[in-house]
Coordinates of C-alpha atoms and ligand atoms in Angstrom, one line a residue:
M17 CA -236.3 12.7 85.7
R18 CA -237.4 12.4 81.9
L19 CA -238.9 15.5 80.0
K20 CA -241.3 14.9 77.2
C21 CA -240.0 16.6 74.1
T22 CA -242.8 16.6 71.0
I23 CA -245.4 18.5 70.2
A24 CA -247.7 16.0 69.9
A25 CA -247.6 12.5 70.9
L26 CA -248.9 10.8 67.4
N27 CA -249.6 7.8 69.1
L28 CA -251.5 4.5 69.3
A29 CA -250.9 0.9 68.8
V30 CA -251.4 -2.4 70.4
A31 CA -248.7 -4.9 69.2
L32 CA -246.4 -6.6 71.9
V33 CA -243.0 -6.8 70.6
R34 CA -240.0 -8.9 72.4
Q35 CA -236.8 -8.3 72.5
T36 CA -234.7 -11.2 71.6
A37 CA -230.8 -11.7 70.7
G38 CA -231.6 -11.5 67.4
E39 CA -231.0 -8.4 65.1
I40 CA -233.8 -7.9 63.1
G41 CA -232.8 -6.8 59.4
S42 CA -229.7 -9.3 59.3
G43 CA -231.7 -12.3 58.7
Q44 CA -231.8 -13.9 62.0
T45 CA -235.5 -12.1 62.9
P46 CA -236.4 -13.8 66.1
P47 CA -239.4 -16.3 66.4
S48 CA -242.7 -14.9 67.7
P49 CA -243.0 -15.6 71.5
D50 CA -246.0 -18.0 72.5
P51 CA -249.2 -16.5 71.9
Q52 CA -250.7 -15.2 75.7
P53 CA -254.0 -14.6 76.8
I54 CA -255.1 -11.0 76.7
E55 CA -258.6 -9.6 78.6
V56 CA -259.1 -6.5 77.6
I57 CA -262.0 -4.2 79.8
E58 CA -263.3 -0.8 79.5
L59 CA -262.7 1.2 82.7
P60 CA -265.4 2.9 84.3
L61 CA -265.4 7.2 83.9
P62 CA -267.3 9.9 85.1
S63 CA -271.4 9.6 84.2
V64 CA -272.1 12.1 80.7
A65 CA -273.5 15.1 81.3
P66 CA -275.7 16.4 78.1
T67 CA -274.6 19.6 77.6
D68 CA -272.4 21.9 79.3
D69 CA -274.9 24.0 80.8
E70 CA -274.2 24.9 84.5
G71 CA -276.2 22.4 86.6
S72 CA -276.8 20.0 83.4
C73 CA -274.8 16.9 85.7
T74 CA -278.0 16.6 87.7
P75 CA -277.9 14.0 91.0
E76 CA -280.0 11.7 88.8
L77 CA -277.3 11.4 86.6
N78 CA -274.3 11.2 89.5
P79 CA -275.9 10.6 93.0
H80 CA -272.7 10.7 94.7
R81 CA -272.4 14.6 93.2
T82 CA -268.9 13.8 92.9
G83 CA -269.2 15.5 88.7
C84 CA -269.8 14.9 85.1
M85 CA -267.2 14.9 81.9
G86 CA -268.5 16.0 78.2
R87 CA -269.5 13.7 75.7
E88 CA -266.4 15.0 73.7
S89 CA -264.4 15.6 76.8
V90 CA -260.4 15.0 75.8
L91 CA -259.0 11.7 77.7
F92 CA -255.4 11.3 78.0
S93 CA -254.8 7.9 80.2
G94 CA -251.5 8.2 81.5
N95 CA -249.5 5.3 83.9
F96 CA -250.6 3.3 86.9
L97 CA -249.8 4.2 90.6
P98 CA -246.9 2.1 91.9
D99 CA -249.3 -0.1 93.8
S100 CA -250.4 -1.5 90.0
K101 CA -254.2 -1.3 90.9
H102 CA -254.4 2.6 89.7
V103 CA -254.5 4.2 86.3
L104 CA -254.3 8.0 85.7
A105 CA -256.4 10.1 83.4
F106 CA -257.0 13.7 82.4
L107 CA -260.2 14.8 81.5
N108 CA -262.9 17.6 81.3
F109 CA -265.1 18.1 83.8
T110 CA -268.6 20.2 83.2
G111 CA -272.1 21.0 83.1
A112 CA -271.2 21.6 87.6
P113 CA -273.9 23.4 89.7
A114 CA -273.2 27.0 90.8
F115 CA -271.2 27.7 93.5
P116 CA -271.7 26.9 97.2
D117 CA -272.8 23.8 96.1
S118 CA -270.4 21.1 97.1
A119 CA -270.4 19.3 93.9
S120 CA -269.4 22.8 91.8
I121 CA -265.4 21.9 92.2
Y122 CA -266.3 19.2 89.4
T123 CA -265.3 21.3 86.5
G124 CA -262.7 21.9 83.3
S125 CA -259.8 20.2 83.2
Q126 CA -258.4 17.1 85.7
L127 CA -256.7 14.7 86.8
I128 CA -258.2 11.5 88.2
I129 CA -257.5 8.1 89.4
V130 CA -259.8 5.5 88.0
K131 CA -259.6 1.4 90.2
I132 CA -258.9 -1.6 87.9
D133 CA -260.4 -4.4 90.0
G134 CA -263.9 -2.9 90.5
T135 CA -263.9 -1.7 93.8
T136 CA -264.8 1.9 94.9
F137 CA -263.4 4.6 96.7
P138 CA -265.4 6.3 100.1
G139 CA -267.9 7.0 98.2
S140 CA -268.6 4.5 96.0
D141 CA -267.2 6.2 92.7
P142 CA -264.8 3.7 91.1
W143 CA -262.9 7.3 90.6
K144 CA -261.5 9.8 92.0
C145 CA -261.0 13.5 91.1
I146 CA -257.2 14.4 92.4
T147 CA -257.3 18.1 91.2
C148 CA -261.3 19.4 92.0
G149 CA -261.5 21.9 94.2
V150 CA -257.4 22.2 95.2
P151 CA -257.3 25.6 96.5
D152 CA -256.5 28.5 94.2
E153 CA -252.8 29.4 96.9
N154 CA -252.1 25.5 96.4
Q155 CA -251.6 26.3 92.8
R156 CA -250.1 29.4 92.3
G157 CA -247.6 29.7 89.3
S158 CA -248.9 26.4 87.8
N159 CA -248.6 26.4 84.5
E160 CA -251.3 25.2 81.9
G161 CA -251.7 22.2 80.2
W162 CA -252.2 19.2 82.4
D163 CA -251.8 16.7 80.2
Y164 CA -249.8 13.3 79.6
P165 CA -250.3 12.5 83.4
E166 CA -247.4 10.5 85.0
A167 CA -246.8 9.1 88.6
F168 CA -244.0 9.1 90.3
K169 CA -243.1 5.7 92.2
D170 CA -243.8 7.0 95.1
G171 CA -247.7 7.1 94.8
K172 CA -248.2 10.6 96.6
R173 CA -246.8 13.0 93.0
V174 CA -247.6 13.2 89.3
L175 CA -246.1 15.0 86.9
V176 CA -248.9 16.7 84.6
G177 CA -248.0 18.8 81.6
S178 CA -245.3 20.7 83.1
N179 CA -246.6 20.7 86.4
I180 CA -246.2 18.6 89.7
V181 CA -249.2 17.0 91.7
D182 CA -248.0 16.8 95.3
C183 CA -250.0 15.0 97.9
G184 CA -247.4 16.2 100.4
A185 CA -247.1 12.8 102.7
A186 CA -250.5 11.2 101.2
D187 CA -250.7 8.1 99.5
L188 CA -253.0 10.1 95.9
A189 CA -255.6 6.7 96.8
S190 CA -255.9 7.1 100.0
S191 CA -258.8 9.0 102.1
E192 CA -256.0 11.1 103.6
C193 CA -255.2 12.9 100.3
T194 CA -257.9 15.6 100.5
P195 CA -258.1 18.8 97.7
E196 CA -256.6 20.9 100.5
K197 CA -253.9 19.0 100.9
I198 CA -253.0 19.2 97.2
H199 CA -250.2 21.5 95.7
V200 CA -249.7 21.8 91.8
Y201 CA -246.1 23.2 91.4
P202 CA -245.2 24.6 88.5
I203 CA -241.7 22.8 87.2
R204 CA -239.3 25.7 86.3
L205 CA -236.4 25.7 83.8
N206 CA -234.1 29.0 84.3
N207 CA -233.5 30.1 80.4
K208 CA -232.1 33.2 80.7
A209 CA -228.5 34.1 81.5
D210 CA -229.2 36.7 84.1
G211 CA -231.5 34.4 86.0
P212 CA -234.5 36.1 87.0
G213 CA -237.9 36.2 85.2
P214 CA -240.3 33.9 84.4
G215 CA -238.3 31.1 83.0
G216 CA -239.5 28.5 80.9
S217 CA -241.4 25.1 81.5
T218 CA -240.8 21.7 80.1
R219 CA -243.5 22.6 77.4
E220 CA -241.1 25.8 75.8
L221 CA -238.6 23.2 75.4
R222 CA -240.9 21.4 73.2
I223 CA -242.5 23.3 71.4
H224 CA -238.9 24.8 69.7
P225 CA -239.4 23.3 65.6
D226 CA -236.0 21.5 66.2
D227 CA -237.3 19.3 69.1
Y228 CA -234.6 17.8 71.1
C229 CA -234.7 15.7 74.0
Y230 CA -233.4 16.9 77.6
F231 CA -232.5 15.2 80.5
S232 CA -232.3 16.9 83.8
W233 CA -232.3 16.8 87.5
L234 CA -235.2 18.0 88.9
E235 CA -235.7 19.7 92.5
F236 CA -238.5 20.8 94.8
N237 CA -237.6 24.8 96.2
P238 CA -239.9 25.4 98.8
S239 CA -238.8 29.1 99.1
P240 CA -237.2 30.8 96.0
S241 CA -235.0 33.7 96.3
S242 CA -234.9 34.8 92.6
G243 CA -236.7 34.1 89.2
L244 CA -240.6 34.0 88.7
P245 CA -242.5 32.4 89.8
V246 CA -241.5 33.6 93.3
T247 CA -243.9 30.5 94.7
P248 CA -242.8 26.4 96.0
R249 CA -241.2 25.1 92.4
Y250 CA -239.2 22.4 90.6
D251 CA -236.3 23.6 89.3
L252 CA -234.6 21.8 86.3
L253 CA -231.3 21.5 87.3
N254 CA -228.2 20.1 85.5
V255 CA -230.2 19.9 82.1
T256 CA -228.5 17.9 79.4
R257 CA -229.4 17.7 75.5
L258 CA -229.3 14.7 74.4
H259 CA -227.4 15.7 71.3
R260 CA -223.8 15.0 70.1
P261 CA -223.2 17.6 67.4
A262 CA -220.1 15.3 65.8
N263 CA -222.1 12.6 65.9
P264 CA -222.6 11.5 61.8
H265 CA -226.3 12.8 60.4
V266 CA -228.2 10.4 58.3
I267 CA -227.6 11.7 55.3
V268 CA -223.9 14.0 54.8
A269 CA -222.3 15.9 51.5
E270 CA -218.9 15.4 51.1
G271 CA -217.7 17.7 48.5
S272 CA -219.8 16.2 45.3
E273 CA -221.0 13.0 47.0
I274 CA -223.4 12.0 49.1
R275 CA -223.2 9.2 52.0
I276 CA -226.0 7.7 53.8
N277 CA -224.4 6.4 57.2
S278 CA -227.3 4.6 57.7
D279 CA -226.0 3.7 61.6
A280 CA -226.5 7.3 62.7
L281 CA -228.3 8.1 65.5
I282 CA -230.8 11.0 66.5
V283 CA -232.7 11.1 69.8
G284 CA -236.4 12.0 68.4
E285 CA -239.2 11.5 70.8
L286 CA -237.6 10.3 74.4
H287 CA -239.7 7.5 75.3
G288 CA -237.6 5.9 78.0
F289 CA -234.4 4.3 78.0
R290 CA -232.6 1.4 76.9
K291 CA -230.0 0.1 74.7
I292 CA -230.0 1.1 71.3
R293 CA -231.2 -1.2 68.9
R294 CA -233.5 -0.9 65.7
L295 CA -236.1 -3.7 66.1
T296 CA -239.0 -3.1 63.1
S297 CA -238.1 -2.9 59.3
H298 CA -241.4 -2.6 57.9
P299 CA -242.3 0.3 55.9
E300 CA -245.4 1.1 57.5
Y301 CA -245.0 3.7 60.4
V302 CA -244.7 2.1 64.0
D303 CA -244.9 5.0 67.1
P304 CA -245.4 5.1 69.9
V305 CA -243.6 3.0 72.5
D306 CA -243.8 2.0 76.1
I307 CA -241.3 -0.7 77.4
S308 CA -242.1 -2.6 79.8
P309 CA -240.6 -2.5 83.8
D310 CA -238.1 -5.4 83.1
D311 CA -237.2 -4.3 79.4
I312 CA -238.0 -7.4 77.4
W313 CA -241.0 -6.1 76.1
S314 CA -242.6 -3.0 74.3
V315 CA -245.9 -1.7 73.8
V316 CA -245.6 -0.3 70.3
M317 CA -248.9 1.0 67.8
V318 CA -248.2 -0.5 64.6
A319 CA -250.0 0.6 60.8
R320 CA -248.0 -2.7 59.7
G321 CA -250.5 -5.3 58.2
T322 CA -252.8 -2.6 57.7
D323 CA -251.3 -1.5 54.3
R324 CA -252.9 2.0 55.1
Q325 CA -249.7 3.6 54.1
M326 CA -248.2 0.8 51.5
W327 CA -249.5 2.7 48.6
L328 CA -246.5 5.4 49.8
S329 CA -244.3 4.0 51.7
A330 CA -240.7 2.7 51.3
M331 CA -239.5 0.4 48.7
R332 CA -237.2 -1.6 50.1
D333 CA -233.1 -0.8 49.4
I334 CA -234.1 2.6 47.5
P335 CA -232.2 5.5 49.6
S336 CA -234.4 7.7 51.4
L337 CA -233.3 11.1 49.8
T338 CA -236.5 12.3 49.1
D339 CA -237.5 11.3 52.6
L340 CA -236.3 14.7 53.2
V341 CA -239.1 16.8 52.1
S342 CA -242.3 14.7 52.4
V343 CA -241.5 12.6 56.0
S344 CA -243.6 14.5 58.0
A345 CA -246.5 14.5 55.4
V346 CA -246.1 10.3 55.4
A347 CA -245.9 10.0 58.9
S348 CA -248.8 11.6 59.2
T349 CA -251.4 9.6 56.6
W350 CA -251.7 7.4 59.6
N351 CA -253.3 9.6 61.8
N352 CA -257.7 10.5 62.0
V353 CA -257.7 13.8 63.9
D354 CA -256.1 16.2 66.3
G355 CA -252.3 14.4 65.3
D356 CA -253.0 11.8 68.0
S357 CA -255.7 9.1 67.4
F358 CA -255.2 6.3 65.1
N359 CA -257.0 3.4 63.1
Q360 CA -256.4 0.5 65.0
G361 CA -255.8 -2.6 63.4
L362 CA -252.4 -3.6 63.8
L363 CA -250.0 -6.6 64.5
T364 CA -246.3 -7.4 65.3
V365 CA -245.7 -10.2 67.2
M366 CA -248.5 -9.6 69.3
K367 CA -251.9 -8.1 68.9
L368 CA -253.9 -6.6 71.6
N369 CA -257.0 -5.6 70.7
T370 CA -258.6 -8.1 68.5
A371 CA -261.2 -9.5 70.5
G372 CA -264.8 -8.8 70.3
D373 CA -267.6 -9.3 67.4
G374 CA -266.9 -6.0 65.4
N375 CA -269.8 -4.0 66.6
L376 CA -269.3 -0.8 67.9
G377 CA -269.1 -1.9 71.7
S378 CA -266.8 -3.9 71.5
I379 CA -263.0 -4.2 71.8
N380 CA -262.0 -4.5 68.3
H381 CA -264.6 -2.0 66.3
P382 CA -262.6 -0.4 63.8
E383 CA -263.6 3.0 64.7
W384 CA -262.5 2.9 68.0
N385 CA -259.3 4.6 67.5
E386 CA -256.2 4.4 69.7
R387 CA -254.8 7.7 71.6
A388 CA -251.5 8.6 72.5
D389 CA -249.1 6.2 75.0
R390 CA -250.5 3.0 76.1
K391 CA -248.5 2.5 79.4
W392 CA -247.6 -1.0 81.8
S393 CA -248.6 -1.2 85.1
S394 CA -245.5 -1.8 86.9
D395 CA -246.0 -5.1 87.8
E396 CA -246.1 -5.5 84.4
T397 CA -249.7 -7.6 84.3
R398 CA -251.5 -4.9 82.2
I399 CA -251.6 -2.2 80.1
A400 CA -253.9 1.0 80.0
Y401 CA -254.8 2.6 77.1
S402 CA -257.5 5.0 75.9
Q403 CA -259.4 5.3 72.3
E404 CA -261.7 7.6 70.5
L405 CA -264.5 7.0 68.3
T406 CA -264.7 8.5 64.7
L407 CA -266.4 12.0 64.8
P408 CA -267.7 13.8 61.4
P409 CA -266.6 15.8 59.5
D410 CA -263.5 12.9 59.4
C411 CA -265.8 11.0 57.7
G412 CA -267.3 13.8 55.1
G413 CA -265.4 16.0 52.5
Q414 CA -266.2 14.2 49.0
N415 CA -266.0 10.9 50.3
P416 CA -268.9 11.3 53.3
L417 CA -269.3 7.7 55.3
P418 CA -271.9 7.2 58.1
Y419 CA -270.3 7.4 61.3
P420 CA -270.9 5.5 63.8
N421 CA -273.3 7.1 66.5
S422 CA -271.5 5.8 70.2
T423 CA -273.1 3.1 72.1
A424 CA -270.8 4.3 75.4
N425 CA -272.5 5.7 78.5
G426 CA -274.1 9.3 78.0
G427 CA -273.0 8.8 73.8
R428 CA -269.3 9.3 75.2
V429 CA -266.7 9.4 72.3
V430 CA -264.1 8.7 74.5
R431 CA -263.1 5.5 76.2
L432 CA -259.9 4.0 78.8
M433 CA -259.4 0.2 78.6
L434 CA -257.1 -2.0 80.4
A435 CA -255.6 -5.2 79.2
H436 CA -254.7 -7.6 81.5
L437 CA -252.3 -10.3 80.5
T438 CA -253.8 -12.8 82.3
N439 CA -251.6 -15.6 82.6
R440 CA -248.1 -13.5 83.8
R441 CA -247.0 -13.3 87.9
P442 CA -246.9 -10.3 88.7
L443 CA -243.2 -8.7 88.4
H444 CA -241.7 -7.9 91.3
L445 CA -238.3 -5.7 90.4
E446 CA -235.6 -4.0 92.6
P447 CA -236.1 0.0 93.3
V448 CA -234.2 1.2 90.1
E449 CA -231.1 3.0 91.2
T450 CA -230.5 7.1 91.2
H451 CA -229.2 8.1 87.7
S452 CA -226.1 10.3 87.8
E453 CA -226.9 14.2 87.5
V454 CA -225.6 14.6 84.0
I455 CA -225.3 12.1 81.0
T456 CA -221.6 12.7 79.7
W457 CA -222.0 12.1 76.8
G458 CA -224.8 14.8 76.0
K459 CA -224.0 18.7 76.0
Q460 CA -224.5 20.7 79.1
Y461 CA -227.3 23.4 78.7
Q462 CA -226.6 26.9 80.2
P463 CA -228.9 29.0 80.8
G464 CA -229.8 31.6 77.8
D465 CA -228.3 28.8 75.2
L466 CA -230.1 28.7 72.0
D467 CA -230.6 24.8 70.5
P468 CA -228.5 24.6 68.0
E469 CA -229.6 24.6 64.6
R470 CA -230.2 21.0 62.8
S471 CA -227.9 21.3 59.8
L472 CA -228.7 22.0 56.6
L473 CA -228.1 19.4 53.5
P474 CA -226.4 22.4 51.4
A475 CA -228.1 22.8 47.8
G476 CA -226.0 21.6 44.9
V477 CA -225.8 18.8 42.9
Y478 CA -224.5 15.9 43.8
T479 CA -223.6 11.7 43.0
L480 CA -224.4 9.1 45.5
L481 CA -222.5 6.1 44.7
G482 CA -224.1 2.2 44.9
K483 CA -222.6 0.0 47.0
F484 CA -222.0 -2.8 44.3
S485 CA -222.0 -0.3 41.5
G486 CA -224.0 2.3 39.6
F487 CA -225.1 5.8 40.7
A488 CA -228.1 8.2 41.7
A489 CA -227.6 12.0 40.1
V490 CA -229.0 13.7 43.2
E491 CA -230.0 17.6 42.9
I492 CA -231.0 19.5 46.6
I493 CA -232.9 22.9 45.7
S494 CA -233.6 25.0 49.1
N495 CA -236.2 26.9 49.7
D496 CA -235.9 31.3 48.8
A497 CA -234.7 32.2 52.8
E498 CA -232.7 29.5 52.3
S499 CA -233.8 27.9 55.6
A500 CA -235.1 24.1 54.6
I501 CA -234.9 22.1 51.5
H502 CA -237.6 22.6 48.8
T503 CA -236.8 20.0 46.3
V504 CA -234.9 16.7 46.2
A505 CA -234.4 15.2 42.6
V506 CA -233.2 11.7 42.1
G507 CA -232.1 9.5 38.8
Y508 CA -231.0 6.2 39.3
K509 CA -228.6 4.7 36.7
N510 CA -228.4 1.0 37.8
F511 CA -228.2 1.6 41.5
L512 CA -227.2 -1.9 42.8
T513 CA -227.6 -1.8 46.7
I514 CA -228.7 -5.2 47.5
E515 CA -229.7 -7.1 45.3
S516 CA -231.8 -4.7 43.6
T517 CA -231.8 -2.1 41.0
P518 CA -233.7 1.0 40.8
S519 CA -233.6 3.1 37.8
E520 CA -235.4 6.2 36.3
A521 CA -236.2 9.0 38.6
V522 CA -238.0 10.3 41.6
R523 CA -238.8 14.4 42.3
K524 CA -240.2 15.9 45.6
S525 CA -240.7 19.3 46.3
Q526 CA -242.4 20.8 49.0
T527 CA -244.2 23.8 50.2
T528 CA -244.8 24.5 54.0
R529 CA -247.6 26.6 54.4
S530 CA -247.2 27.2 58.0
F531 CA -245.3 25.7 60.7
T532 CA -247.8 22.8 60.7
T533 CA -248.8 22.4 57.3
V534 CA -247.4 21.0 54.4
H535 CA -247.8 20.7 50.5
V536 CA -245.4 18.0 48.9
D537 CA -245.7 17.7 45.0
W538 CA -244.4 14.4 43.6
Y539 CA -243.4 12.5 40.5
S540 CA -242.0 9.5 40.5
D541 CA -241.6 6.4 37.9
L542 CA -239.0 4.3 39.6
T543 CA -238.6 0.5 39.5
S544 CA -236.4 -1.9 41.1
T545 CA -235.6 -5.7 40.2
G546 CA -233.4 -8.1 41.9
Q547 CA -234.1 -9.5 45.7
S548 CA -237.1 -7.4 46.1
S549 CA -238.8 -5.8 43.2
G550 CA -241.4 -2.8 43.3
A551 CA -242.2 0.4 41.3
K552 CA -243.2 3.5 42.4
K553 CA -245.3 5.8 40.0
T554 CA -247.2 8.9 39.9
S555 CA -249.9 9.7 37.6
L556 CA -248.7 11.8 34.4
F557 CA -249.5 15.0 36.2
G558 CA -247.4 13.8 39.6
F559 CA -249.3 13.2 42.9
H560 CA -250.0 16.5 45.1
L561 CA -250.9 16.5 48.6
D562 CA -251.8 18.7 51.7
I563 CA -251.3 18.1 55.2
D564 CA -252.0 19.6 58.7
I565 CA -249.8 17.2 60.9
M566 CA -251.5 18.8 63.3
K567 CA -255.2 18.0 62.1
N568 CA -254.1 14.9 59.6
M569 CA -256.7 16.3 57.3
F570 CA -255.0 14.8 54.1
N571 CA -256.1 16.2 50.4
A572 CA -254.3 15.3 47.7
N573 CA -255.0 15.4 43.5
D574 CA -253.8 12.7 41.4
T575 CA -252.5 9.1 42.2
L576 CA -249.1 7.4 43.4
T577 CA -249.2 3.6 43.0
T578 CA -246.3 1.7 45.3
T579 CA -246.4 -2.3 43.6
I580 CA -244.1 -4.6 45.8
D581 CA -243.1 -8.1 44.4
G582 CA -246.8 -8.0 42.4
H583 CA -248.9 -6.3 44.7
V584 CA -249.9 -2.8 44.7
Ligands
NAG116 C1 -261.8 21.3 78.6 O1 -261.9 22.2 79.5 C2 -260.9 23.2 79.4 C3 -261.6 24.2 80.5 O2 -261.1 23.5 81.8 C4 -261.2 23.9 78.0 O3 -260.6 24.7 77.6 C5 -261.3 22.5 76.7 O4 -261.9 23.2 75.4 C6 -262.5 21.8 77.0 N1 -262.2 20.8 75.9 C7 -263.3 19.8 75.6 C8 -262.6 19.1 74.5 O5 -263.9 20.2 76.5
NAG117 C1 -225.5 19.9 89.6 O1 -226.2 21.5 89.7 C2 -225.9 22.0 91.1 C3 -226.6 23.2 91.1 O2 -227.0 23.7 90.3 C4 -224.0 22.4 91.2 O3 -223.9 22.4 92.1 C5 -223.7 21.0 90.5 O4 -222.2 20.6 90.4 C6 -224.2 20.1 89.3 N1 -223.5 19.0 89.1 C7 -223.0 18.4 88.3 C8 -222.5 17.0 88.0 O5 -222.8 18.9 87.3
NAG118 C1 -275.8 8.1 63.6 O1 -276.9 8.9 63.9 C2 -277.3 10.1 63.1 C3 -278.8 10.8 63.3 O2 -279.4 10.5 64.5 C4 -278.0 9.6 61.5 O3 -278.7 10.6 61.0 C5 -276.8 8.2 61.3 O4 -277.5 7.9 60.3 C6 -276.6 7.7 62.4 N1 -275.1 6.7 62.0 C7 -275.4 5.2 61.7 C8 -274.0 5.2 61.4 O5 -276.6 4.8 62.4
NAG119 C1 -256.5 19.8 43.5 O1 -256.9 20.5 42.7 C2 -257.5 21.9 43.2 C3 -258.0 22.2 41.7 O2 -257.3 22.6 40.9 C4 -256.8 22.5 43.6 O3 -257.9 24.1 44.4 C5 -256.1 22.4 45.1 O4 -255.5 23.3 45.6 C6 -255.1 20.8 45.0 N1 -254.8 20.3 46.3 C7 -253.9 19.7 45.9 C8 -253.1 19.2 47.6 O5 -252.7 20.2 45.5

């Protein structure tokens, strides 16, 4: 069982990358695969209620009396049921009539499944609410937050937030699976050395500022004798932290020298398991990936080709030293809103979302932003994803731009999409073997263990030697509490790594204003010549940037200009 380990999925993407034998970045970039036809359609969702008022979801809006969603409802698309014919989604119902009307159950955040083939469930809806009307006694002790739905391979259970939705012996898509048969079981981590108490959820592991990934055995406990909640639940057993303290860091200090380990590996955001190999080297951001069931393809959200980040992206062959203070701000510049929505327009090997005439309802309209995790169907013929329309005040501030008015059903600002790779034959893969309980290279988690702190580069003045000649003088300054790096200043002198020579200086300081808000002061006067020539220059008074990594509202003063091979 894999656990998600980040606070917010920064996501969206839409390129297919094929894994081949060549090592990218080693001069053996593999050729692009032949283009494949891709047909993209929008999947049906519930009708839209005009307001959140009780009863605003009228029988005229939904004659089947199976609920309405809100115009600005959240929408998380999940993966497919194992039949590859249903997509999971999590959304908000609203406007339900009052109890005892049978439609009163269609309210609040719920898990639904949507048919992808144009057929309907009994009752004539193309979707079915799985969690609407589940009796309270079937969901005792369940955890808040039902996001990122992910179906089990048995078609009967779904991981949602830190809970398992379970229909017992019935398939979720079958008419035998009724609300009375559904249970929502909490997932519990025994996180205290003395055992009892409420324990933790996967969410608690996620929320730690030093995110780590964990691997765990998930076991149903029908009648717990200790620990809260004392209700049927899933326990996390044999927990491994995917971290090897002895592994080298990317940037390490040895005496007065700094060394860069470009092969250092740190598990960041876990998106499945495969051999670790770098796949892309373009400086613009790439995140997240879903690896295809046969391990050959990845569907990835990529900024490359949009030029959205080139003005502040890295220059080739310049060591990533000042990233120590700017990485979260830079990574956040590709998002639009609440940490999980991005402008589309991506490319790598095969673009997914290019069809259409650019009009507002079309597949390729640039104001329909990609949301988190797109997912492969288990037969590898389809990919599901969701999108969100740009909303005010994202187009406001000092630069007001017209914002689009949705042409979707009911003016809804979210949509569920399905890409069909029409010339692929459905894959039938052998079931995956059960993994052993622990991952031997990781660290066994014991109840009560605290996450190890990621070691900080100590404050000081260092030298980083060029691979062939020259050096960089590096100064690291800690914040007052000595809990984080505040400033990194680097001056280069004839620094020769490959065939590029940076010179002059760059200095960046970061002030963390809250857990998620950072302010970066950036002073750069950097040029490099050789195989790849470029410059990164801030204006006379530097460049100053504020960003909340959860909201991604970007505010900056003064200018920063990056020039690569003569292009600004
Ligand atoms: C969705 O519903 C939940 C309550 O079930 C509410 O807390 C949340 O604010 C709603 N979100 C939106 C976007 O309507
Ligand atoms: C996994 O956890 C169970 C229950 O705590 C324990 O009995 C078993 O020995 C553990 N397995 C391994 C490989 O550590
Ligand atoms: C969207 O609708 C609002 C209110 O009717 C209008 O002011 C605005 O100009 C419209 N935007 C576009 C791009 O048409
Ligand atoms: C930009 O300048 C204004 C006016 O001096 C100041 O209030 C604001 O905080 C500055 N923003 C940044 C990101 O430095």
